[in-house]
Amino acid sequence: MTIAAEPRTANGRETASGKMDRWEVIIIGAGLSGMYQLLKLRELGFKVHVYEAGDGVGGTWYWNRYPGARFDSESWTYGFSFSDELLKEWNWTEHFSPQPETLRYCNFVADKFDLRRDITFNARVKAARWDEPANEWEVVFEDGGRARARFLITAIGPLSAPTMPTIPGVENFKGEAYHTGLWPHHPVTFAGKRVAVIGTGASGVQTITEIAKTVGHLTVFQRTPNWCAPLRNSKIDAKTMEEIKANYNQIFARCRDHYGCFIHDADPRNAVDVTDEEREAFFEKTYNTPGFAFWQGNFRDVLVDKRANDLMTDFVIRKIRARVKDQKIADKLIPTNHGFGTRRVPLESGYYEVYNQPNVKLVDLRETPIERITEKGIKTTDAEYEFDMIIFATGFDAITGAFDRIDIAGRGGQKLRDKWADGPHTYLGLQIEGFPNMLTLVGPHNAATFCNIPRCIEQNVDWVTDLLKYMRAKGLQRVEAKPDAEAVWTQHVHDTAARLLLMTVDSWMTGVNKNVAGRQKRTFVAYAGGAPKYRQKCEEVVAQGYEGFSLA
Ligand code: NA7
């Protein structure tokens, strides 16, 4: 069994094989952040080039083409805001865009700004080494090609290193096998097939709900149930799209002020202070509002005060019980080890009702763990199941995983993997002491991870662009975070997260992945101070002449 998206012909430059390219700036990754960074630096006349592992643009939306993949952000808050023309020309057809449409959007952006001419596709970066005497980075590709540049910008995404489960025999299965994050480009059908899904995170929930519509028989292997909330997607008609276009300024201004750049403002009241009737009515209202309203637009104390969180959790338990007919199955679907919203909340469109179908079975791995994967299927402690297909919705080595998969060596040959062995250390989530001239878009400890991500990508890219412009104007050739600035920021990241209930739970947000060695201990890999505070800090650093950075 091998799981890999098939490489296809590059539609930009050919692969890097055998070449030694030289640029001022190398960007790794042609997702949204890499594309926008390319555009900004090219506009300023930098000699900049993007290397991308896939054969097309789109990053997350290129790789995650599993059935049911779609936004949890309102489409019209997600698109780039930097170009009025782009905003006028692009029409979203659904309030929460499905993956094919989002990938079309990424391609539309690439075409509109003629980005492909500066992108090499099918070029996976294997290593990156800081060459101190030359004051530049050398990157090495899997096919042996190399490239050098003064600056290295990573645009490699927070959830881009898929992980397979460490179940014995996982390589032995002879049927169809797919990881949601490496979904193949060819059509996959489910009718008449016996399909297994392992994993019930956001990807699993979307996949399960979609394939249940056509599958012969579906078996879901659930280790930890997650709290889900309804997405409540709908189509956007032409008139509504015109109204959205007329309101983009207000929409983006509202995102700008929000903790995670969404449109769901938390209610100023505490859940514990209102009457039972008021609380129930507000829970009901937010549960019935599309998108992340129930999670993010709820009472202000639900994610920090256990008493308030218990009330919210109780409300959702009642919803699940009402939607699932067999209460024994409902028992299995109701999380018992964490409260609502303390892990990333999958948004669903009929997920719970799937378990009312006669051709769907839920296997609770807490009761009957998987012993091994066989040639024909999956063996748990109490049964042996045969399948035509196994879908691994087993997630990612989040945030730092994509960095670890590149052998990055900085000043004095120090490995980034070693520096981050006990969790990331960064300055602003954008730079790392010991790794001069490397900038990390959407990196660990950066507000972008908890963000409606393009909103924070634009901030990250604009900030990096201004830095490079400033350095060029001043004749500076090297930037590196000072150790004390990095230590203070890293401590601030942890202090800010400490009050959150999510810090008491294992999840990719707390850096835990049971399938990856060295990821068993909780740390904090994102930034929990919120996007407005983060932006303000970045602006203050600039106003103080790039305080905390050594510039030479
Ligand atoms: P997640 O949220 O990390 O979910 C992965 C799921 O896979 C989760 O339910 C895991 O259970 C399960 N898993 C992982 N390994 C195993 C093994 N060995 N056996 C059984 N089950 C396993 O990844 P997603 O792709 O769903 O979502 C990632 C993010 O993408 C999402 O939050 C959005 O921001 C977009 P566990 O909870 O570890 O017990």
Coordinates of C-alpha atoms and ligand atoms in Angstrom, one line a residue:
M1 CA 0.0 0.0 0.0
T2 CA 1.4 3.4 -0.9
I3 CA -0.3 6.6 -0.4
A4 CA 0.8 9.5 -2.5
A5 CA -0.8 12.0 -4.7
E6 CA 0.4 11.3 -8.3
P7 CA 2.9 13.8 -9.6
R8 CA 1.8 15.4 -12.8
T9 CA 3.4 17.5 -15.5
A10 CA 4.5 20.8 -14.2
N11 CA 2.6 23.8 -15.6
G12 CA 5.2 26.3 -14.6
R13 CA 9.0 25.8 -15.0
E14 CA 10.3 22.3 -15.1
T15 CA 11.7 20.6 -12.0
A16 CA 14.8 21.8 -10.3
S17 CA 16.9 18.7 -11.2
G18 CA 20.6 19.3 -11.9
K19 CA 20.3 23.1 -11.7
M20 CA 21.8 25.7 -9.3
D21 CA 19.4 28.6 -9.5
R22 CA 20.3 32.0 -7.8
W23 CA 17.8 34.5 -6.5
E24 CA 17.5 37.3 -4.0
V25 CA 14.6 35.6 -2.3
I26 CA 13.4 31.9 -2.3
I27 CA 9.9 31.2 -1.2
I28 CA 9.0 27.6 -0.3
G29 CA 5.4 26.8 -1.1
A30 CA 2.8 28.1 -3.6
G31 CA -0.2 28.2 -1.3
L32 CA -2.0 31.4 -0.6
S33 CA 0.9 32.8 1.5
G34 CA 3.6 31.9 -1.1
M35 CA 1.6 33.3 -3.9
Y36 CA 0.9 36.6 -2.2
Q37 CA 4.5 36.9 -1.1
L38 CA 5.7 36.3 -4.6
L39 CA 3.4 39.0 -6.0
K40 CA 4.4 41.6 -3.4
L41 CA 8.2 41.1 -3.8
R42 CA 8.0 40.9 -7.6
E43 CA 6.1 44.2 -7.6
L44 CA 9.1 45.7 -5.8
G45 CA 11.6 44.3 -8.3
F46 CA 13.1 41.6 -6.1
K47 CA 14.5 38.6 -7.9
V48 CA 12.2 36.1 -6.2
H49 CA 11.3 32.5 -7.0
V50 CA 8.8 30.0 -5.5
Y51 CA 9.5 26.3 -5.3
E52 CA 6.4 24.1 -4.8
A53 CA 6.2 20.4 -4.1
G54 CA 2.9 19.9 -5.9
D55 CA 2.2 20.3 -9.6
G56 CA -0.1 23.3 -9.0
V57 CA -0.8 26.2 -6.8
G58 CA -3.2 26.2 -3.8
G59 CA -1.3 24.5 -0.9
T60 CA -3.9 23.2 1.5
W61 CA -6.6 23.3 -1.2
Y62 CA -4.4 21.5 -3.7
W63 CA -3.6 18.6 -1.4
N64 CA -6.8 18.2 0.7
R65 CA -9.2 17.3 -2.2
Y66 CA -11.0 14.6 -0.1
P67 CA -14.8 14.3 -0.5
G68 CA -16.7 17.0 1.5
A69 CA -13.6 19.2 2.0
R70 CA -14.8 22.8 2.3
F71 CA -14.3 26.1 4.2
D72 CA -15.3 26.7 7.8
S73 CA -14.7 30.4 7.1
E74 CA -17.4 32.4 5.3
S75 CA -16.1 32.4 1.7
W76 CA -16.4 36.2 1.4
T77 CA -14.2 36.7 4.5
Y78 CA -11.6 34.3 3.2
G79 CA -10.5 35.6 -0.2
F80 CA -7.6 38.0 -0.6
S81 CA -8.5 41.6 0.2
F82 CA -5.5 43.3 -1.4
S83 CA -6.9 43.8 -4.9
D84 CA -10.2 45.6 -5.6
E85 CA -10.1 44.1 -9.1
L86 CA -9.8 40.6 -7.8
L87 CA -12.7 41.2 -5.3
K88 CA -14.8 42.5 -8.2
E89 CA -14.0 39.7 -10.6
W90 CA -14.4 36.7 -8.3
N91 CA -17.8 35.3 -7.4
W92 CA -18.3 32.8 -4.6
T93 CA -21.2 30.4 -5.2
E94 CA -21.6 29.1 -1.6
H95 CA -21.2 30.8 1.8
F96 CA -18.7 28.0 2.7
S97 CA -16.9 27.2 -0.5
P98 CA -16.2 23.6 -1.4
Q99 CA -12.6 22.6 -2.1
P100 CA -12.9 22.5 -5.9
E101 CA -14.2 26.0 -6.0
T102 CA -11.4 27.2 -3.6
L103 CA -8.8 25.5 -5.7
R104 CA -10.3 27.3 -8.8
Y105 CA -9.9 30.5 -6.8
C106 CA -6.3 29.9 -6.2
N107 CA -5.7 29.2 -9.9
F108 CA -7.7 32.3 -10.8
V109 CA -5.3 34.3 -8.6
A110 CA -2.3 32.7 -10.1
D111 CA -3.6 33.4 -13.6
K112 CA -4.7 36.9 -13.0
F113 CA -1.3 37.9 -11.6
D114 CA 0.7 35.7 -13.9
L115 CA 2.4 34.0 -11.0
R116 CA 3.3 30.7 -12.6
R117 CA 6.2 32.1 -14.5
D118 CA 8.1 32.5 -11.2
I119 CA 7.1 29.1 -9.7
T120 CA 8.9 25.8 -10.1
F121 CA 6.5 23.0 -9.5
N122 CA 7.2 19.4 -8.5
A123 CA 10.2 20.7 -6.5
R124 CA 10.1 19.4 -3.0
V125 CA 12.7 21.0 -0.7
K126 CA 14.7 18.4 1.2
A127 CA 17.2 20.6 3.0
A128 CA 18.1 24.2 3.6
R129 CA 21.5 25.3 4.8
W130 CA 22.7 28.8 5.9
D131 CA 26.0 29.5 4.3
E132 CA 27.6 32.0 6.8
P133 CA 30.6 33.2 4.6
A134 CA 28.3 33.8 1.6
N135 CA 25.5 35.2 3.8
E136 CA 22.9 33.2 1.9
W137 CA 20.7 30.1 2.0
E138 CA 21.2 27.1 -0.1
V139 CA 18.2 24.8 -0.6
V140 CA 18.4 21.3 -1.9
F141 CA 15.5 19.6 -3.7
E142 CA 14.6 15.9 -3.6
D143 CA 15.6 15.5 -7.2
G144 CA 19.1 16.8 -6.4
G145 CA 18.7 20.3 -7.8
R146 CA 19.9 23.3 -5.7
A147 CA 19.1 27.0 -5.4
R148 CA 20.7 29.9 -3.5
A149 CA 19.3 33.2 -2.2
R150 CA 20.0 35.8 0.4
F151 CA 16.5 35.4 1.9
L152 CA 14.5 32.2 2.5
I153 CA 10.8 32.6 3.2
T154 CA 8.9 29.5 4.3
A155 CA 5.3 29.5 3.1
I156 CA 4.8 25.8 4.0
G157 CA 1.5 26.0 5.8
P158 CA 0.5 24.9 9.4
L159 CA -1.2 21.7 8.4
S160 CA 0.8 20.3 5.5
A161 CA 2.7 17.3 7.0
P162 CA 0.1 14.4 6.9
T163 CA 0.7 11.7 9.4
M164 CA -0.3 8.0 9.1
P165 CA -1.2 6.0 12.2
T166 CA 1.5 3.9 13.8
I167 CA -0.7 0.8 13.6
P168 CA 1.1 -2.5 13.0
G169 CA 0.6 -3.8 9.5
V170 CA -0.5 -0.4 8.1
E171 CA 1.5 -1.1 4.9
N172 CA -0.1 -4.5 4.3
F173 CA -3.6 -3.5 3.2
K174 CA -4.2 -4.5 -0.4
G175 CA -7.3 -2.5 -1.2
E176 CA -7.6 1.2 -2.0
A177 CA -6.1 3.4 0.7
Y178 CA -6.0 7.2 0.9
H179 CA -5.0 9.9 3.4
T180 CA -7.4 12.8 3.3
G181 CA -4.4 15.2 3.2
L182 CA -2.9 13.4 0.2
W183 CA -6.1 12.7 -1.7
P184 CA -5.4 11.5 -5.3
H185 CA -6.3 13.4 -8.4
H186 CA -8.2 10.6 -10.0
P187 CA -11.9 10.2 -9.2
V188 CA -12.6 7.9 -6.2
T189 CA -16.0 6.1 -6.0
F190 CA -17.7 4.6 -3.0
A191 CA -20.9 3.0 -4.3
G192 CA -21.2 -0.6 -3.5
K193 CA -17.9 -0.6 -1.6
R194 CA -17.1 -1.4 2.0
V195 CA -15.2 1.6 3.3
A196 CA -13.4 2.3 6.6
V197 CA -12.6 5.8 7.9
I198 CA -10.0 6.1 10.7
G199 CA -10.1 9.5 12.4
T200 CA -12.9 11.9 13.4
G201 CA -11.2 15.3 13.3
A202 CA -12.4 18.1 11.0
S203 CA -11.3 16.1 7.9
G204 CA -12.9 12.9 9.1
V205 CA -16.2 14.5 9.9
Q206 CA -16.4 16.2 6.4
T207 CA -15.3 13.0 4.6
I208 CA -17.7 10.7 6.6
T209 CA -20.7 12.9 6.0
E210 CA -20.0 13.2 2.2
I211 CA -19.3 9.5 1.4
A212 CA -22.2 8.3 3.6
K213 CA -24.4 9.6 0.7
T214 CA -23.2 7.0 -1.7
V215 CA -21.2 4.3 0.1
G216 CA -22.1 0.7 0.1
H217 CA -21.2 0.2 3.8
L218 CA -19.2 2.5 6.0
T219 CA -17.3 1.7 9.3
V220 CA -16.0 4.6 11.3
F221 CA -13.1 3.9 13.7
Q222 CA -13.2 6.6 16.3
R223 CA -10.6 6.9 19.0
T224 CA -11.6 10.3 20.5
P225 CA -15.0 11.9 19.7
N226 CA -14.9 15.6 18.9
W227 CA -17.5 18.2 19.6
C228 CA -18.9 19.4 16.3
A229 CA -21.3 22.3 15.5
P230 CA -23.5 22.8 12.4
L231 CA -22.0 24.6 9.5
R232 CA -25.3 25.7 7.9
N233 CA -24.0 26.3 4.4
S234 CA -26.1 27.7 1.6
K235 CA -25.8 29.0 -1.9
I236 CA -24.9 32.6 -2.8
D237 CA -27.2 34.0 -5.4
A238 CA -26.1 36.8 -7.8
K239 CA -27.9 39.5 -5.9
T240 CA -26.3 38.5 -2.6
M241 CA -22.9 38.3 -4.2
E242 CA -23.3 41.9 -5.5
E243 CA -24.2 43.0 -1.9
I244 CA -21.2 41.2 -0.6
K245 CA -19.0 43.0 -3.1
A246 CA -20.5 46.4 -2.2
N247 CA -19.7 45.6 1.5
Y248 CA -16.2 44.2 1.3
N249 CA -14.7 47.2 3.1
Q250 CA -16.9 46.8 6.1
I251 CA -16.5 43.0 6.1
F252 CA -12.7 43.2 6.1
A253 CA -12.8 46.0 8.7
R254 CA -14.9 43.7 11.0
C255 CA -12.5 40.8 10.5
R256 CA -9.6 43.1 11.3
D257 CA -11.0 43.8 14.8
H258 CA -11.8 40.2 15.6
Y259 CA -9.6 37.9 17.7
G260 CA -9.3 35.4 14.9
C261 CA -10.3 37.7 11.9
F262 CA -13.7 36.0 11.6
I263 CA -17.0 37.8 11.8
H264 CA -18.3 36.2 14.9
D265 CA -17.8 38.6 17.8
A266 CA -18.0 37.1 21.3
D267 CA -21.0 38.3 23.4
P268 CA -19.8 40.7 26.2
R269 CA -21.9 38.8 28.8
N270 CA -20.8 35.8 30.8
A271 CA -22.7 32.6 30.5
V272 CA -22.7 32.2 34.3
D273 CA -24.2 35.6 34.9
V274 CA -27.4 35.4 32.8
T275 CA -30.7 33.6 33.6
D276 CA -31.2 30.0 32.4
E277 CA -33.7 31.2 29.9
E278 CA -31.4 33.9 28.4
R279 CA -28.5 31.5 28.2
E280 CA -30.6 28.7 26.5
A281 CA -32.0 31.2 24.0
F282 CA -28.5 32.6 23.2
F283 CA -27.0 29.1 22.8
E284 CA -29.9 28.2 20.5
K285 CA -29.4 31.3 18.5
T286 CA -25.7 30.8 18.0
Y287 CA -26.2 27.1 17.3
N288 CA -28.5 28.1 14.5
T289 CA -26.1 30.7 13.0
P290 CA -23.8 29.5 10.2
G291 CA -20.1 29.0 10.6
F292 CA -18.1 29.3 13.8
A293 CA -20.8 31.4 15.5
F294 CA -21.5 28.9 18.3
W295 CA -17.7 28.5 19.0
Q296 CA -16.5 32.0 18.6
G297 CA -19.5 34.2 18.9
N298 CA -20.7 32.8 22.2
F299 CA -20.6 34.2 25.7
R300 CA -17.2 35.6 26.5
D301 CA -16.4 33.1 29.3
V302 CA -17.2 29.8 27.6
L303 CA -13.6 29.0 26.6
V304 CA -11.9 30.2 29.8
D305 CA -14.2 29.4 32.7
K306 CA -14.9 25.7 33.3
R307 CA -18.4 26.5 34.8
A308 CA -19.4 28.3 31.6
N309 CA -17.9 25.7 29.4
D310 CA -19.8 23.0 31.2
L311 CA -23.1 24.8 30.5
M312 CA -22.3 25.1 26.8
T313 CA -21.1 21.5 26.7
D314 CA -24.4 20.3 28.3
F315 CA -26.3 22.2 25.6
V316 CA -24.4 20.4 22.8
I317 CA -24.9 17.0 24.5
R318 CA -28.7 17.5 24.3
K319 CA -28.4 18.4 20.6
I320 CA -26.4 15.3 19.8
R321 CA -28.9 13.1 21.8
A322 CA -31.8 14.6 19.8
R323 CA -30.1 14.0 16.5
V324 CA -28.8 10.4 17.0
K325 CA -31.6 7.9 17.3
D326 CA -29.7 5.1 19.1
Q327 CA -28.6 6.6 22.5
K328 CA -25.9 3.9 22.8
I329 CA -24.3 5.3 19.7
A330 CA -24.9 8.9 21.0
D331 CA -23.0 7.9 24.1
K332 CA -20.0 7.0 22.0
L333 CA -20.2 10.2 19.9
I334 CA -20.3 12.5 23.0
P335 CA -16.8 13.4 24.1
T336 CA -16.0 12.7 27.8
N337 CA -12.4 13.9 28.1
H338 CA -12.8 17.6 27.1
G339 CA -15.3 20.4 27.0
F340 CA -16.8 21.9 23.9
G341 CA -14.5 24.1 21.9
T342 CA -11.3 23.1 23.7
R343 CA -10.1 21.3 20.6
R344 CA -10.6 22.5 17.1
V345 CA -14.4 22.3 16.4
P346 CA -15.3 20.4 13.2
L347 CA -18.2 22.1 11.4
E348 CA -20.7 19.5 10.1
S349 CA -23.6 19.3 7.7
G350 CA -25.6 16.2 8.9
Y351 CA -22.7 14.3 10.5
Y352 CA -24.7 13.0 13.5
E353 CA -27.5 11.8 11.3
V354 CA -25.0 9.6 9.3
Y355 CA -25.1 7.3 12.4
N356 CA -28.8 6.7 11.9
Q357 CA -28.1 5.1 8.5
P358 CA -28.4 1.3 8.6
N359 CA -25.2 0.9 6.5
V360 CA -23.0 2.9 8.9
K361 CA -21.2 1.4 11.9
L362 CA -19.3 3.2 14.6
V363 CA -16.4 1.4 16.2
D364 CA -15.3 2.9 19.5
L365 CA -11.6 2.3 19.7
R366 CA -11.6 3.1 23.4
E367 CA -13.5 -0.1 23.9
T368 CA -12.0 -2.2 21.2
P369 CA -8.7 -0.8 20.0
I370 CA -7.2 -1.7 16.6
E371 CA -4.7 -4.5 16.9
R372 CA -3.4 -4.4 13.3
I373 CA -4.2 -3.7 9.7
T374 CA -4.3 -6.8 7.6
E375 CA -4.2 -7.4 3.8
K376 CA -8.0 -7.4 3.8
G377 CA -9.0 -4.9 6.4
I378 CA -8.7 -4.0 10.1
K379 CA -8.5 -6.3 13.2
T380 CA -9.7 -4.8 16.5
T381 CA -9.6 -6.6 19.8
D382 CA -13.0 -8.1 19.2
A383 CA -13.5 -8.4 15.4
E384 CA -11.9 -8.6 12.1
Y385 CA -13.4 -6.4 9.4
E386 CA -12.9 -6.6 5.6
F387 CA -12.8 -3.5 3.5
D388 CA -12.4 -2.4 -0.1
M389 CA -11.1 0.9 1.0
I390 CA -9.5 2.5 4.1
I391 CA -9.4 6.3 4.4
F392 CA -6.9 7.7 6.9
A393 CA -8.3 10.9 8.3
T394 CA -5.5 10.8 10.8
G395 CA -4.4 14.4 10.6
F396 CA -1.1 16.2 10.5
D397 CA 2.1 16.8 12.3
A398 CA 0.8 20.3 12.8
I399 CA 2.6 23.6 12.7
T400 CA 6.2 22.5 13.2
G401 CA 5.9 19.2 11.3
A402 CA 6.4 20.8 7.9
F403 CA 9.6 22.4 9.2
D404 CA 10.9 19.2 10.6
R405 CA 10.4 17.4 7.3
I406 CA 13.0 19.8 5.8
D407 CA 16.5 19.4 7.1
I408 CA 17.1 23.1 8.1
A409 CA 20.5 24.0 9.4
G410 CA 21.2 27.6 10.5
R411 CA 24.2 29.4 11.9
G412 CA 27.0 27.0 13.0
G413 CA 25.2 24.1 11.5
Q414 CA 22.5 24.2 14.2
K415 CA 19.5 22.1 13.2
L416 CA 16.1 23.7 13.6
R417 CA 14.7 20.3 14.6
D418 CA 17.1 20.3 17.6
K419 CA 16.4 23.9 18.5
W420 CA 12.7 23.1 18.6
A421 CA 12.9 19.6 20.2
D422 CA 10.9 20.8 23.2
G423 CA 8.6 23.1 21.2
P424 CA 9.2 26.1 19.0
H425 CA 11.2 29.2 20.0
T426 CA 10.5 32.2 17.8
Y427 CA 10.4 35.9 17.6
L428 CA 6.9 37.1 16.5
G429 CA 6.4 33.7 14.9
L430 CA 8.3 35.1 12.0
Q431 CA 12.0 34.7 12.7
I432 CA 14.3 32.4 14.7
E433 CA 17.5 33.3 16.4
G434 CA 20.4 31.3 14.8
F435 CA 18.6 31.2 11.4
P436 CA 19.4 34.6 9.8
N437 CA 17.4 35.8 6.8
M438 CA 14.8 33.1 7.2
L439 CA 11.3 34.4 7.6
T440 CA 8.4 32.0 8.5
L441 CA 5.0 33.0 7.1
V442 CA 2.2 31.5 9.2
G443 CA 4.9 29.9 11.3
P444 CA 4.6 28.7 14.9
H445 CA 3.8 31.3 17.5
N446 CA 2.3 33.4 14.8
A447 CA -1.3 34.7 15.1
A448 CA -2.1 33.2 11.7
T449 CA -2.7 29.7 13.1
F450 CA -5.8 30.7 15.0
C451 CA -6.9 33.0 12.2
N452 CA -9.2 33.1 9.3
I453 CA -5.9 32.4 7.6
P454 CA -5.8 34.7 4.5
R455 CA -6.5 37.7 6.8
C456 CA -3.3 36.9 8.8
I457 CA -1.4 35.8 5.7
E458 CA -1.8 39.3 4.3
Q459 CA -0.5 40.8 7.5
N460 CA 2.5 38.4 7.6
V461 CA 3.4 39.0 4.0
D462 CA 3.0 42.8 4.2
W463 CA 5.2 42.8 7.3
V464 CA 7.9 40.7 5.6
T465 CA 7.7 42.7 2.4
D466 CA 8.2 46.0 4.4
L467 CA 11.2 44.4 6.2
L468 CA 12.9 43.5 2.9
K469 CA 12.1 46.9 1.4
Y470 CA 13.6 48.6 4.5
M471 CA 16.7 46.5 4.4
R472 CA 17.2 47.2 0.7
A473 CA 16.8 50.9 1.2
K474 CA 19.3 50.9 4.1
G475 CA 21.8 48.6 2.3
L476 CA 21.3 45.9 5.0
Q477 CA 21.9 42.3 4.1
R478 CA 21.2 40.3 7.2
V479 CA 18.4 40.1 9.8
E480 CA 18.2 37.8 12.8
A481 CA 16.1 37.8 16.0
K482 CA 18.1 38.7 19.2
P483 CA 18.1 35.9 21.7
D484 CA 16.4 38.0 24.4
A485 CA 13.7 39.1 22.1
E486 CA 13.0 35.5 21.1
A487 CA 12.9 34.4 24.8
V488 CA 10.5 37.2 25.7
W489 CA 8.2 36.5 22.8
T490 CA 8.2 32.7 23.4
Q491 CA 7.4 33.3 27.1
H492 CA 4.6 35.7 26.1
V493 CA 3.1 33.1 23.8
H494 CA 3.0 30.6 26.7
D495 CA 1.7 33.1 29.2
T496 CA -1.1 34.1 26.8
A497 CA -2.2 30.6 26.2
A498 CA -2.1 29.6 29.9
R499 CA -5.6 30.9 30.7
L500 CA -7.3 28.9 27.9
L501 CA -9.1 25.7 28.7
L502 CA -7.7 24.2 25.5
M503 CA -4.3 24.0 27.2
T504 CA -5.7 21.2 29.4
V505 CA -6.4 18.9 26.4
D506 CA -4.2 16.9 23.9
S507 CA -4.7 18.1 20.4
W508 CA -2.7 19.4 17.5
M509 CA -3.1 22.9 19.0
T510 CA -1.2 21.8 22.0
G511 CA 1.4 20.1 19.9
V512 CA 0.4 16.5 20.7
N513 CA 0.4 13.9 18.0
K514 CA 0.4 10.3 19.2
N515 CA 1.7 9.1 15.8
V516 CA 4.9 11.2 15.9
A517 CA 7.9 10.5 18.1
G518 CA 8.7 13.5 20.3
R519 CA 5.1 15.0 20.1
Q520 CA 3.7 13.5 23.3
K521 CA 4.2 16.4 25.6
R522 CA 1.9 19.4 25.6
T523 CA 3.4 22.7 24.4
F524 CA 1.8 25.6 22.6
V525 CA 2.5 26.1 18.9
A526 CA 0.1 28.9 18.0
Y527 CA -0.5 32.4 19.4
A528 CA -3.5 33.0 21.6
G529 CA -3.3 36.7 22.1
G530 CA -5.5 37.3 19.1
A531 CA -4.7 38.8 15.7
P532 CA -5.3 42.5 16.6
K533 CA -2.8 42.3 19.5
Y534 CA -0.4 40.4 17.3
R535 CA -0.6 43.0 14.5
Q536 CA -0.1 45.8 17.0
K537 CA 3.0 44.2 18.4
C538 CA 4.4 43.7 14.9
E539 CA 3.7 47.3 14.1
E540 CA 5.4 48.5 17.3
V541 CA 8.5 46.5 16.5
V542 CA 8.8 48.3 13.2
A543 CA 8.1 51.7 14.8
Q544 CA 11.0 51.0 17.1
G545 CA 13.4 50.4 14.2
Y546 CA 12.8 46.6 14.1
E547 CA 13.3 46.3 17.8
G548 CA 14.5 42.8 18.8
F549 CA 16.2 42.1 15.5
S550 CA 19.9 42.4 14.7
L551 CA 20.2 44.1 11.3
A552 CA 23.6 44.2 9.6
Ligands
NA7_1 P1 -7.0 16.0 13.4 O1 -8.0 17.0 13.9 O2 -5.7 15.9 14.0 O3 -7.8 14.6 13.5 C1 -7.1 13.4 13.3 C2 -8.0 12.3 13.8 O4 -7.4 11.0 13.5 C3 -8.4 12.3 15.2 O5 -9.7 11.9 15.4 C4 -7.4 11.3 15.8 O6 -7.8 10.7 17.0 C5 -7.4 10.3 14.7 N1 -6.3 9.3 14.8 C6 -5.0 9.7 14.6 N2 -4.2 8.6 14.7 C7 -5.1 7.5 15.0 C8 -4.9 6.2 15.3 N3 -3.7 5.6 15.3 N4 -6.0 5.4 15.5 C9 -7.2 6.0 15.5 N5 -7.4 7.3 15.3 C10 -6.4 8.0 15.0 O7 -6.8 16.1 11.8 P2 -7.8 16.6 10.7 O8 -7.2 16.4 9.4 O9 -9.2 16.1 10.9 O10 -7.9 18.1 10.9 C11 -6.8 19.0 11.0 C12 -7.2 20.4 10.8 O11 -7.3 20.7 9.5 C13 -8.5 20.8 11.4 O12 -8.4 21.0 12.8 C14 -8.8 22.0 10.6 O13 -8.1 23.2 11.2 C15 -8.3 21.7 9.3 P3 -7.3 11.3 18.5 O14 -8.1 12.6 18.6 O15 -5.8 11.6 18.3 O16 -7.6 10.3 19.5

